[in-house]
């Protein structure tokens, strides 16, 4: 089977590789020529995706990347994995989906299946995407071509999270569309979960991400409350998670990061307004989670103050720029928010991240582009007035950190089990 995967990012690339491994011939389409060139040379630009695996599939002839969207005419199925960010007013920006639909439409053939995977609000597939596809192709969804939605469930950096074995939810525009989509994914994915419509599939993904956002907000709030009571929230969570039923551990942090959890719930909030409904849980969780960097700044201020220092004029090192451990993904990372806040207060800010040697240009924080990670040695680390652990990468030697830094602010409980001196570590 010939398929095209549009958007060769964190979601589209592993999916393409999985289909190629399963015997499909996969055309990876993207508008970024650097990515396309790298992939065709068998290179991976995502740390947790093994270059050898990409190279193997390129060599086998089952995977190639391209910027030529006319080749959509050659494939039986098109899977769309493009970004779905929020705009400046924190409203859904589905322009990537709409533009992709406009690009696909003129090349769409009768009988082709189009599946959207990007996280979005219910109605995107059967309203917004359908409209541009039908208008640009002159074909009718459900009659001339097939349309479906199937959300991605990627967990970057988790070695046991493998595309082939994560159950996949699939919803079709018509029963026949669902059947075609099930046939497609059945080639490459072990367990499929059919649902009655594209909207149910879209809503399922939003439930999953909202669930995480709300539960993280709960433990973030408890972190602040318990800290005031002199109780360590991490110890509490570790004790609570021994309950064999009815409890699932979530962990506090310096704020939400990544492409999904800080963004996706607000897709639902926006759509709910169209129906005159409010999403109070989502708003409250967002409020608590976005207040976390301020709490961490407050704790850092206390820690410095304890050593008779002020934030203004201090040298502060942010440890971990990626939004979660063991990945190189810095999108929406709270580390940037923390860096901004310390800079605004007159601190000299630097960062260390073994996976992000240099800061690339980001949409939200362009002023940090080009900054390089400091080197990891006693002299450098010792030169900072405070080190703030924002991400707990396993590759960092926390015992060395304890030996080299007098003031550590730990927002991830990374120093648990490390030999430290009294008053050296401030949980935040
Ligand atoms: N990263 C994750 O862990 C994750 C998990 C689940 C769901 N998702 C969702 O999957 C979608 C994609 O996320 P991602 O992390 O892969 O994003 P990404 O930024 O890593 O990749 C998107 C790719 O699409 C390309 N692109 C943008 N516009 C395009 C266009 N018009 N035509 C062709 N290519 C285009 C970009 O160059 C990029 O390579 C989003 O909706 C996201 O919410 C992401």
Tab-separated table of C-alpha atoms and ligand atoms in Angstrom:
chain	number	residue	atom	x	y	z
A	1	UNK	CA	0.000	0.000	0.000
A	2	UNK	CA	1.239	3.510	-0.835
A	3	UNK	CA	0.605	6.107	1.848
A	4	UNK	CA	1.617	9.709	2.471
A	5	UNK	CA	2.243	11.135	5.942
A	6	UNK	CA	2.102	14.925	5.981
A	7	UNK	CA	4.208	16.572	8.725
A	8	UNK	CA	7.382	14.675	9.582
A	9	UNK	CA	7.632	15.838	13.198
A	10	UNK	CA	7.503	14.126	16.581
A	11	UNK	CA	4.277	12.362	15.568
A	12	UNK	CA	4.534	11.935	11.791
A	13	UNK	CA	8.057	10.529	11.643
A	14	UNK	CA	7.651	7.577	14.039
A	15	UNK	CA	4.302	6.777	12.434
A	16	UNK	CA	5.870	6.773	8.959
A	17	UNK	CA	8.634	4.468	10.139
A	18	UNK	CA	6.115	2.094	11.706
A	19	UNK	CA	4.096	1.884	8.477
A	20	UNK	CA	7.269	1.337	6.428
A	21	UNK	CA	8.344	-1.444	8.815
A	22	UNK	CA	4.925	-3.036	8.316
A	23	UNK	CA	5.461	-3.197	4.571
A	24	UNK	CA	3.788	-0.005	3.320
A	25	UNK	CA	5.558	2.368	0.944
A	26	UNK	CA	5.565	5.665	2.782
A	27	UNK	CA	6.023	9.141	1.372
A	28	UNK	CA	6.879	11.572	4.172
A	29	UNK	CA	5.766	15.059	3.120
A	30	UNK	CA	6.913	18.218	4.862
A	31	UNK	CA	7.428	21.903	4.033
A	32	UNK	CA	10.775	22.004	5.858
A	33	UNK	CA	13.530	21.199	3.355
A	34	UNK	CA	16.121	20.597	6.113
A	35	UNK	CA	14.000	17.786	7.546
A	36	UNK	CA	13.305	16.305	4.124
A	37	UNK	CA	17.027	16.326	3.205
A	38	UNK	CA	18.065	14.832	6.544
A	39	UNK	CA	15.489	12.034	6.326
A	40	UNK	CA	16.452	11.099	2.777
A	41	UNK	CA	20.041	10.789	3.974
A	42	UNK	CA	18.802	8.376	6.646
A	43	UNK	CA	19.328	10.837	9.486
A	44	UNK	CA	17.008	11.517	12.412
A	45	UNK	CA	16.748	15.024	13.873
A	46	UNK	CA	14.775	13.849	16.935
A	47	UNK	CA	16.957	12.431	19.714
A	48	UNK	CA	14.698	9.564	20.752
A	49	UNK	CA	14.163	8.393	17.149
A	50	UNK	CA	17.033	6.170	16.171
A	51	UNK	CA	18.814	7.284	12.957
A	52	UNK	CA	19.635	3.660	12.120
A	53	UNK	CA	15.907	2.857	11.981
A	54	UNK	CA	15.274	5.755	9.598
A	55	UNK	CA	18.289	4.762	7.477
A	56	UNK	CA	17.101	1.146	7.319
A	57	UNK	CA	13.697	2.160	5.949
A	58	UNK	CA	15.196	4.650	3.466
A	59	UNK	CA	17.582	1.950	2.230
A	60	UNK	CA	14.768	-0.565	1.875
A	61	UNK	CA	12.996	1.893	-0.428
A	62	UNK	CA	9.861	1.832	1.735
A	63	UNK	CA	10.363	5.326	3.142
A	64	UNK	CA	11.308	8.559	1.409
A	65	UNK	CA	10.693	12.204	2.226
A	66	UNK	CA	9.594	14.897	-0.181
A	67	UNK	CA	8.241	18.421	-0.523
A	68	UNK	CA	6.361	17.546	-3.702
A	69	UNK	CA	2.697	17.433	-2.692
A	70	UNK	CA	1.592	16.522	-6.237
A	71	UNK	CA	2.655	12.995	-5.356
A	72	UNK	CA	-0.476	12.711	-3.200
A	73	UNK	CA	-2.120	11.591	-6.443
A	74	UNK	CA	-0.049	8.370	-6.192
A	75	UNK	CA	-1.165	7.231	-2.726
A	76	UNK	CA	-4.149	5.309	-1.356
A	77	UNK	CA	-4.123	7.079	2.025
A	78	UNK	CA	-3.008	10.449	3.384
A	79	UNK	CA	-2.342	10.917	7.109
A	80	UNK	CA	-2.047	14.488	8.395
A	81	UNK	CA	0.189	15.179	11.433
A	82	UNK	CA	0.727	18.949	11.355
A	83	UNK	CA	0.949	21.309	14.365
A	84	UNK	CA	-2.115	22.647	16.174
A	85	UNK	CA	-0.879	25.522	18.364
A	86	UNK	CA	-2.732	28.364	20.076
A	87	UNK	CA	-2.571	31.891	18.669
A	88	UNK	CA	-1.557	35.027	20.613
A	89	UNK	CA	-4.996	35.179	22.251
A	90	UNK	CA	-4.739	31.529	23.287
A	91	UNK	CA	-7.335	30.466	20.754
A	92	UNK	CA	-6.975	27.377	18.501
A	93	UNK	CA	-4.914	27.933	15.393
A	94	UNK	CA	-5.999	25.285	12.905
A	95	UNK	CA	-4.405	27.113	9.972
A	96	UNK	CA	-1.838	24.300	9.510
A	97	UNK	CA	-4.677	21.795	9.050
A	98	UNK	CA	-6.640	24.062	6.733
A	99	UNK	CA	-3.557	24.892	4.633
A	100	UNK	CA	-2.658	21.219	4.405
A	101	UNK	CA	-6.214	20.450	3.285
A	102	UNK	CA	-5.935	23.126	0.577
A	103	UNK	CA	-2.629	21.636	-0.609
A	104	UNK	CA	-3.970	18.077	-0.635
A	105	UNK	CA	-7.320	18.805	-2.320
A	106	UNK	CA	-6.213	19.423	-5.944
A	107	UNK	CA	-4.332	16.092	-5.966
A	108	UNK	CA	-6.977	14.025	-4.202
A	109	UNK	CA	-8.131	11.004	-6.205
A	110	UNK	CA	-11.407	9.108	-5.980
A	111	UNK	CA	-11.264	6.419	-3.304
A	112	UNK	CA	-8.378	7.989	-1.341
A	113	UNK	CA	-8.565	7.907	2.459
A	114	UNK	CA	-7.624	11.089	4.373
A	115	UNK	CA	-6.995	10.774	8.118
A	116	UNK	CA	-6.300	13.663	10.457
A	117	UNK	CA	-4.141	12.897	13.516
A	118	UNK	CA	-3.418	16.414	14.847
A	119	UNK	CA	-5.033	17.090	18.216
A	120	UNK	CA	-7.975	19.433	17.778
A	121	UNK	CA	-11.541	20.280	18.815
A	122	UNK	CA	-14.514	18.100	17.838
A	123	UNK	CA	-15.790	19.063	14.424
A	124	UNK	CA	-12.442	19.912	12.811
A	125	UNK	CA	-12.395	16.805	10.618
A	126	UNK	CA	-16.011	16.668	9.482
A	127	UNK	CA	-16.466	20.466	9.230
A	128	UNK	CA	-13.261	22.430	8.650
A	129	UNK	CA	-11.087	19.831	6.912
A	130	UNK	CA	-13.956	18.288	4.967
A	131	UNK	CA	-14.965	21.692	3.633
A	132	UNK	CA	-11.521	22.557	2.186
A	133	UNK	CA	-11.007	19.060	0.802
A	134	UNK	CA	-14.390	19.018	-0.943
A	135	UNK	CA	-14.053	22.581	-2.247
A	136	UNK	CA	-10.543	22.076	-3.649
A	137	UNK	CA	-11.135	18.645	-5.155
A	138	UNK	CA	-14.733	18.788	-6.312
A	139	UNK	CA	-15.146	15.382	-4.640
A	140	UNK	CA	-17.577	14.455	-1.840
A	141	UNK	CA	-16.410	13.011	1.487
A	142	UNK	CA	-17.990	9.651	2.287
A	143	UNK	CA	-18.901	9.087	-1.361
A	144	UNK	CA	-15.886	9.957	-3.515
A	145	UNK	CA	-13.159	9.890	-0.862
A	146	UNK	CA	-12.930	8.624	2.722
A	147	UNK	CA	-12.352	10.760	5.788
A	148	UNK	CA	-11.376	9.813	9.366
A	149	UNK	CA	-9.787	11.073	12.574
A	150	UNK	CA	-7.348	9.071	14.676
A	151	UNK	CA	-5.479	10.804	17.495
A	152	UNK	CA	-1.818	10.197	18.128
A	153	UNK	CA	-0.776	8.872	21.545
A	154	UNK	CA	2.958	9.441	21.371
A	155	UNK	CA	4.883	9.546	24.683
A	156	UNK	CA	8.320	10.837	23.662
A	157	UNK	CA	11.212	9.561	25.730
A	158	UNK	CA	9.277	6.617	27.153
A	159	UNK	CA	11.015	3.491	25.815
A	160	UNK	CA	7.966	1.301	26.454
A	161	UNK	CA	5.784	3.641	24.392
A	162	UNK	CA	5.975	2.088	20.936
A	163	UNK	CA	3.719	3.209	18.082
A	164	UNK	CA	2.823	-0.380	17.122
A	165	UNK	CA	1.582	-1.401	20.558
A	166	UNK	CA	-0.259	1.707	21.796
A	167	UNK	CA	-3.994	1.126	21.159
A	168	UNK	CA	-5.278	3.574	18.560
A	169	UNK	CA	-8.705	5.204	18.573
A	170	UNK	CA	-10.273	5.602	15.120
A	171	UNK	CA	-13.442	7.456	14.090
A	172	UNK	CA	-14.832	7.691	10.549
A	173	UNK	CA	-17.056	10.212	8.787
A	174	UNK	CA	-19.212	7.279	7.593
A	175	UNK	CA	-19.164	3.553	8.513
A	176	UNK	CA	-17.308	2.887	5.241
A	177	UNK	CA	-14.726	5.589	6.096
A	178	UNK	CA	-14.209	3.885	9.472
A	179	UNK	CA	-13.782	0.510	7.774
A	180	UNK	CA	-11.097	1.913	5.437
A	181	UNK	CA	-9.276	3.633	8.292
A	182	UNK	CA	-9.345	0.418	10.361
A	183	UNK	CA	-7.849	-1.470	7.402
A	184	UNK	CA	-5.091	1.127	7.077
A	185	UNK	CA	-4.060	1.190	10.749
A	186	UNK	CA	-4.599	-2.554	11.094
A	187	UNK	CA	-1.506	-2.996	8.902
A	188	UNK	CA	0.784	-1.317	11.397
A	189	UNK	CA	-0.921	-1.155	14.785
A	190	UNK	CA	-1.842	-4.054	17.020
A	191	UNK	CA	-4.950	-2.821	18.831
A	192	UNK	CA	-7.533	-0.521	17.292
A	193	UNK	CA	-10.421	1.106	19.133
A	194	UNK	CA	-13.197	2.047	16.701
A	195	UNK	CA	-15.595	4.791	17.801
A	196	UNK	CA	-18.801	6.027	16.229
A	197	UNK	CA	-17.576	9.293	14.665
A	198	UNK	CA	-14.634	11.610	14.011
A	199	UNK	CA	-15.993	13.874	16.764
A	200	UNK	CA	-15.895	11.117	19.386
A	201	UNK	CA	-12.298	10.363	18.411
A	202	UNK	CA	-11.386	14.066	18.616
A	203	UNK	CA	-13.137	14.375	21.988
A	204	UNK	CA	-11.343	11.281	23.319
A	205	UNK	CA	-7.929	12.845	22.750
A	206	UNK	CA	-9.042	16.058	24.487
A	207	UNK	CA	-10.331	14.073	27.477
A	208	UNK	CA	-6.964	12.313	27.784
A	209	UNK	CA	-4.977	15.539	27.760
A	210	UNK	CA	-7.403	17.463	29.949
A	211	UNK	CA	-7.251	14.626	32.477
A	212	UNK	CA	-3.488	15.107	32.724
A	213	UNK	CA	-3.694	18.886	32.938
A	214	UNK	CA	-6.306	18.805	35.724
A	215	UNK	CA	-4.472	16.171	37.775
A	216	UNK	CA	-1.137	17.947	37.425
A	217	UNK	CA	-2.847	21.144	38.602
A	218	UNK	CA	-4.180	19.279	41.636
A	219	UNK	CA	-0.732	18.071	42.734
A	220	UNK	CA	0.770	21.478	41.964
A	221	UNK	CA	-1.766	23.070	44.294
A	222	UNK	CA	-1.120	20.425	46.950
A	223	UNK	CA	2.625	21.036	46.613
A	224	UNK	CA	2.139	24.664	47.666
A	225	UNK	CA	-0.331	23.844	50.439
A	226	UNK	CA	1.674	20.942	51.895
A	227	UNK	CA	4.923	22.905	51.681
A	228	UNK	CA	3.340	25.598	53.883
A	229	UNK	CA	2.472	22.806	56.358
A	230	UNK	CA	6.031	21.452	56.264
A	231	UNK	CA	4.905	18.304	54.403
A	232	UNK	CA	6.795	17.011	51.351
A	233	UNK	CA	4.259	16.417	48.566
A	234	UNK	CA	6.546	13.917	46.771
A	235	UNK	CA	6.679	11.731	49.865
A	236	UNK	CA	2.881	11.955	50.075
A	237	UNK	CA	2.432	10.938	46.413
A	238	UNK	CA	4.854	8.030	46.770
A	239	UNK	CA	2.891	6.791	49.777
A	240	UNK	CA	-0.497	7.314	48.088
A	241	UNK	CA	0.507	5.426	44.968
A	242	UNK	CA	0.865	2.213	46.953
A	243	UNK	CA	-2.949	2.108	46.924
A	244	UNK	CA	-3.707	-0.673	44.454
A	245	UNK	CA	-6.945	0.856	43.153
A	246	UNK	CA	-8.579	4.228	42.575
A	247	UNK	CA	-5.366	6.270	42.548
A	248	UNK	CA	-2.937	7.226	39.813
A	249	UNK	CA	0.195	9.266	40.591
A	250	UNK	CA	0.798	12.651	38.976
A	251	UNK	CA	3.794	14.788	39.887
A	252	UNK	CA	4.167	18.515	40.448
A	253	UNK	CA	6.613	20.634	38.488
A	254	UNK	CA	7.642	24.177	37.576
A	255	UNK	CA	4.747	24.572	35.113
A	256	UNK	CA	3.347	22.776	32.096
A	257	UNK	CA	5.334	22.199	28.936
A	258	UNK	CA	5.285	20.430	25.602
A	259	UNK	CA	3.086	20.595	22.566
A	260	UNK	CA	0.021	18.969	24.160
A	261	UNK	CA	-0.945	19.470	27.786
A	262	UNK	CA	-0.646	23.296	28.016
A	263	UNK	CA	-2.480	23.726	24.701
A	264	UNK	CA	-5.029	21.054	23.868
A	265	UNK	CA	-7.533	21.602	26.708
A	266	UNK	CA	-8.010	25.161	25.423
A	267	UNK	CA	-9.167	23.788	22.079
A	268	UNK	CA	-12.106	22.353	23.988
A	269	UNK	CA	-12.671	25.547	25.969
A	270	UNK	CA	-12.907	27.536	22.751
A	271	UNK	CA	-15.293	25.117	21.052
A	272	UNK	CA	-17.463	24.817	24.181
A	273	UNK	CA	-18.211	28.564	23.980
A	274	UNK	CA	-19.904	28.008	20.630
A	275	UNK	CA	-22.410	25.834	22.533
A	276	UNK	CA	-22.765	28.329	25.410
A	277	UNK	CA	-20.898	26.004	27.771
A	278	UNK	CA	-18.058	26.797	30.178
A	279	UNK	CA	-15.084	24.582	30.954
A	280	UNK	CA	-14.365	25.666	34.535
A	281	UNK	CA	-12.149	22.720	35.435
A	282	UNK	CA	-9.922	23.386	32.443
A	283	UNK	CA	-9.675	27.112	33.179
A	284	UNK	CA	-8.859	26.533	36.839
A	285	UNK	CA	-6.227	23.920	36.023
A	286	UNK	CA	-4.693	26.306	33.492
A	287	UNK	CA	-4.654	29.086	36.093
A	288	UNK	CA	-2.910	26.929	38.713
A	289	UNK	CA	-0.413	25.440	36.284
A	290	UNK	CA	0.551	28.789	34.769
A	291	UNK	CA	1.095	30.218	38.268
A	292	UNK	CA	3.739	27.553	39.026
A	293	UNK	CA	6.737	29.417	37.586
A	294	UNK	CA	5.925	32.324	39.956
A	295	UNK	CA	5.959	29.922	42.903
A	296	UNK	CA	9.347	28.575	41.784
A	297	UNK	CA	10.707	32.131	41.453
A	298	UNK	CA	9.375	32.871	44.934
A	299	UNK	CA	11.155	29.800	46.377
A	300	UNK	CA	14.376	30.729	44.560
A	301	UNK	CA	14.144	34.230	46.007
A	302	UNK	CA	13.798	32.719	49.502
A	303	UNK	CA	16.762	30.418	48.919
A	304	UNK	CA	18.996	33.274	47.758
A	305	UNK	CA	17.760	35.501	50.549
A	306	UNK	CA	18.738	32.845	53.055
A	307	UNK	CA	22.323	33.265	51.812
A	308	UNK	CA	21.979	37.085	52.047
A	309	UNK	CA	21.676	37.437	48.261
A	310	UNK	CA	19.067	38.981	45.995
A	311	UNK	CA	17.807	37.727	42.651
A	312	UNK	CA	19.001	41.012	41.162
A	313	UNK	CA	22.665	40.534	40.333
A	314	UNK	CA	22.726	36.799	41.084
A	315	UNK	CA	23.936	34.212	38.599
A	316	UNK	CA	21.209	31.591	38.205
A	317	UNK	CA	21.579	28.342	36.294
A	318	UNK	CA	18.477	26.619	34.933
A	319	UNK	CA	19.113	22.891	34.849
A	320	UNK	CA	17.049	21.296	32.056
A	321	UNK	CA	15.564	23.224	29.166
A	322	UNK	CA	13.477	20.424	27.634
A	323	UNK	CA	9.931	20.308	29.007
A	324	UNK	CA	10.307	16.741	30.305
A	325	UNK	CA	13.132	14.367	31.214
A	326	UNK	CA	15.333	12.612	28.661
A	327	UNK	CA	13.993	14.359	25.542
A	328	UNK	CA	15.316	17.273	23.475
A	329	UNK	CA	11.894	18.887	22.980
A	330	UNK	CA	11.837	22.436	24.393
A	331	UNK	CA	8.431	23.478	23.022
A	332	UNK	CA	6.342	25.448	25.547
A	333	UNK	CA	8.974	24.625	28.164
A	334	UNK	CA	8.434	26.376	31.510
A	335	UNK	CA	12.231	26.774	31.670
A	336	UNK	CA	11.902	29.676	29.225
A	337	UNK	CA	9.264	31.316	31.407
A	338	UNK	CA	11.581	30.956	34.406
A	339	UNK	CA	14.519	32.397	32.470
A	340	UNK	CA	12.399	35.381	31.442
A	341	UNK	CA	11.240	35.991	35.004
A	342	UNK	CA	14.758	35.883	36.462
A	343	UNK	CA	16.103	38.111	33.707
A	344	UNK	CA	13.312	40.652	34.323
A	345	UNK	CA	14.386	40.700	37.984
A	346	UNK	CA	17.998	41.512	37.086
A	347	UNK	CA	19.576	38.065	37.390
A	348	UNK	CA	22.221	36.756	35.042
A	349	UNK	CA	20.683	33.588	33.580
A	350	UNK	CA	22.308	30.557	31.965
A	351	UNK	CA	21.183	26.989	31.326
A	352	UNK	CA	22.545	23.476	31.204
A	353	UNK	CA	20.883	20.758	29.141
A	354	UNK	CA	22.798	17.827	27.689
A	355	UNK	CA	20.156	17.424	24.961
A	356	UNK	CA	19.797	21.070	23.945
A	357	UNK	CA	23.346	22.308	23.233
A	358	UNK	CA	22.077	25.517	21.616
A	359	UNK	CA	18.684	27.266	21.724
A	360	UNK	CA	16.927	27.265	18.376
A	361	UNK	CA	14.633	30.078	17.319
A	362	UNK	CA	11.240	29.605	19.014
A	363	UNK	CA	8.037	31.468	18.283
A	364	UNK	CA	7.385	32.415	21.915
A	365	UNK	CA	10.907	33.207	23.174
A	366	UNK	CA	12.985	34.357	20.180
A	367	UNK	CA	15.303	36.458	22.392
A	368	UNK	CA	16.995	33.322	23.790
A	369	UNK	CA	17.915	31.924	20.343
A	370	UNK	CA	21.620	31.188	19.934
A	371	UNK	CA	22.346	30.825	23.659
A	372	UNK	CA	24.483	27.760	24.432
A	373	UNK	CA	24.335	25.317	27.299
A	374	UNK	CA	27.135	25.844	29.842
A	375	UNK	CA	29.626	23.018	30.259
A	376	UNK	CA	29.221	20.596	33.150
A	377	UNK	CA	32.217	20.888	35.468
A	378	UNK	CA	32.923	21.921	39.032
A	379	UNK	CA	34.302	25.351	38.178
A	380	UNK	CA	31.324	26.334	36.009
A	381	UNK	CA	28.605	24.992	38.282
A	382	UNK	CA	30.270	26.420	41.367
A	383	UNK	CA	30.228	29.854	39.732
A	384	UNK	CA	26.431	30.146	40.039
A	385	UNK	CA	24.676	31.572	43.089
A	386	UNK	CA	21.804	29.138	42.598
A	387	UNK	CA	20.989	26.141	40.411
A	388	UNK	CA	17.320	25.560	39.664
A	389	UNK	CA	16.362	22.053	38.568
A	390	UNK	CA	13.544	22.563	36.066
A	391	UNK	CA	13.836	19.159	34.309
A	392	UNK	CA	15.187	15.968	35.847
A	393	UNK	CA	17.147	14.403	32.977
A	394	UNK	CA	18.562	11.024	34.021
A	395	UNK	CA	21.848	11.862	32.264
A	396	UNK	CA	22.670	14.556	34.872
A	397	UNK	CA	24.906	13.568	37.774
A	398	UNK	CA	22.983	14.975	40.746
A	399	UNK	CA	25.640	13.911	43.250
A	400	UNK	CA	28.134	16.105	41.383
A	401	UNK	CA	25.587	18.899	41.501
A	402	UNK	CA	25.324	18.489	45.294
A	403	UNK	CA	29.129	18.516	45.552
A	404	UNK	CA	29.546	21.581	43.342
A	405	UNK	CA	26.630	23.914	44.172
A	406	UNK	CA	25.805	25.480	47.533
A	407	UNK	CA	22.226	26.442	46.648
A	408	UNK	CA	19.902	24.123	44.730
A	409	UNK	CA	16.223	24.729	44.038
A	410	UNK	CA	14.562	21.459	43.086
A	411	UNK	CA	11.193	21.589	41.323
A	412	UNK	CA	11.304	17.881	40.328
A	413	UNK	CA	12.429	16.020	43.426
A	414	UNK	CA	15.577	15.128	41.500
A	415	UNK	CA	17.751	15.383	44.632
A	416	UNK	CA	15.863	12.637	46.471
A	417	UNK	CA	18.342	9.999	47.561
A	418	UNK	CA	21.378	12.266	46.938
A	419	UNK	CA	23.776	13.134	49.785
A	420	UNK	CA	23.253	16.830	50.501
A	421	UNK	CA	23.964	19.286	53.325
A	422	UNK	CA	21.287	20.802	55.550
A	423	UNK	CA	19.760	23.887	53.947
A	424	UNK	CA	21.393	23.204	50.582
A	425	UNK	CA	18.272	22.022	48.690
A	426	UNK	CA	15.033	24.002	48.472
A	427	UNK	CA	12.084	22.095	47.091
A	428	UNK	CA	9.919	24.210	44.817
B	1	LIG	N1	4.652	15.597	20.157
B	1	LIG	C1	3.803	14.820	20.811
B	1	LIG	O1	4.181	14.161	21.776
B	1	LIG	C2	2.341	14.701	20.406
B	1	LIG	C3	1.569	13.693	21.004
B	1	LIG	C4	0.243	13.537	20.626
B	1	LIG	C5	-0.316	14.405	19.689
B	1	LIG	N2	0.427	15.394	19.131
B	1	LIG	C6	-0.228	16.239	18.133
B	1	LIG	O2	0.252	15.890	16.842
B	1	LIG	C7	0.305	17.057	16.013
B	1	LIG	C8	1.712	17.241	15.469
B	1	LIG	O3	2.612	17.438	16.548
B	1	LIG	P1	4.156	17.202	16.445
B	1	LIG	O4	4.666	17.169	17.829
B	1	LIG	O5	4.473	16.079	15.526
B	1	LIG	O6	4.594	18.571	15.718
B	1	LIG	P2	5.987	18.900	15.027
B	1	LIG	O7	6.123	20.381	15.012
B	1	LIG	O8	7.075	18.049	15.600
B	1	LIG	O9	5.789	18.390	13.529
B	1	LIG	C9	4.935	18.984	12.619
B	1	LIG	C10	5.600	18.929	11.246
B	1	LIG	O10	4.674	19.447	10.310
B	1	LIG	C11	5.371	20.221	9.355
B	1	LIG	N3	4.413	21.103	8.719
B	1	LIG	C12	3.878	22.255	9.179
B	1	LIG	N4	2.998	22.745	8.294
B	1	LIG	C13	2.962	21.870	7.260
B	1	LIG	C14	2.246	21.844	6.040
B	1	LIG	N5	1.376	22.796	5.707
B	1	LIG	N6	2.465	20.796	5.231
B	1	LIG	C15	3.345	19.838	5.537
B	1	LIG	N7	4.050	19.812	6.679
B	1	LIG	C16	3.868	20.829	7.530
B	1	LIG	C17	6.455	20.889	10.154
B	1	LIG	O11	7.542	21.297	9.333
B	1	LIG	C18	6.858	19.769	11.125
B	1	LIG	O12	7.892	18.971	10.603
B	1	LIG	C19	-0.178	18.201	16.874
B	1	LIG	O13	-1.551	18.370	16.674
B	1	LIG	C20	0.053	17.698	18.293
B	1	LIG	O14	-0.828	18.310	19.208
B	1	LIG	C21	1.756	15.562	19.465
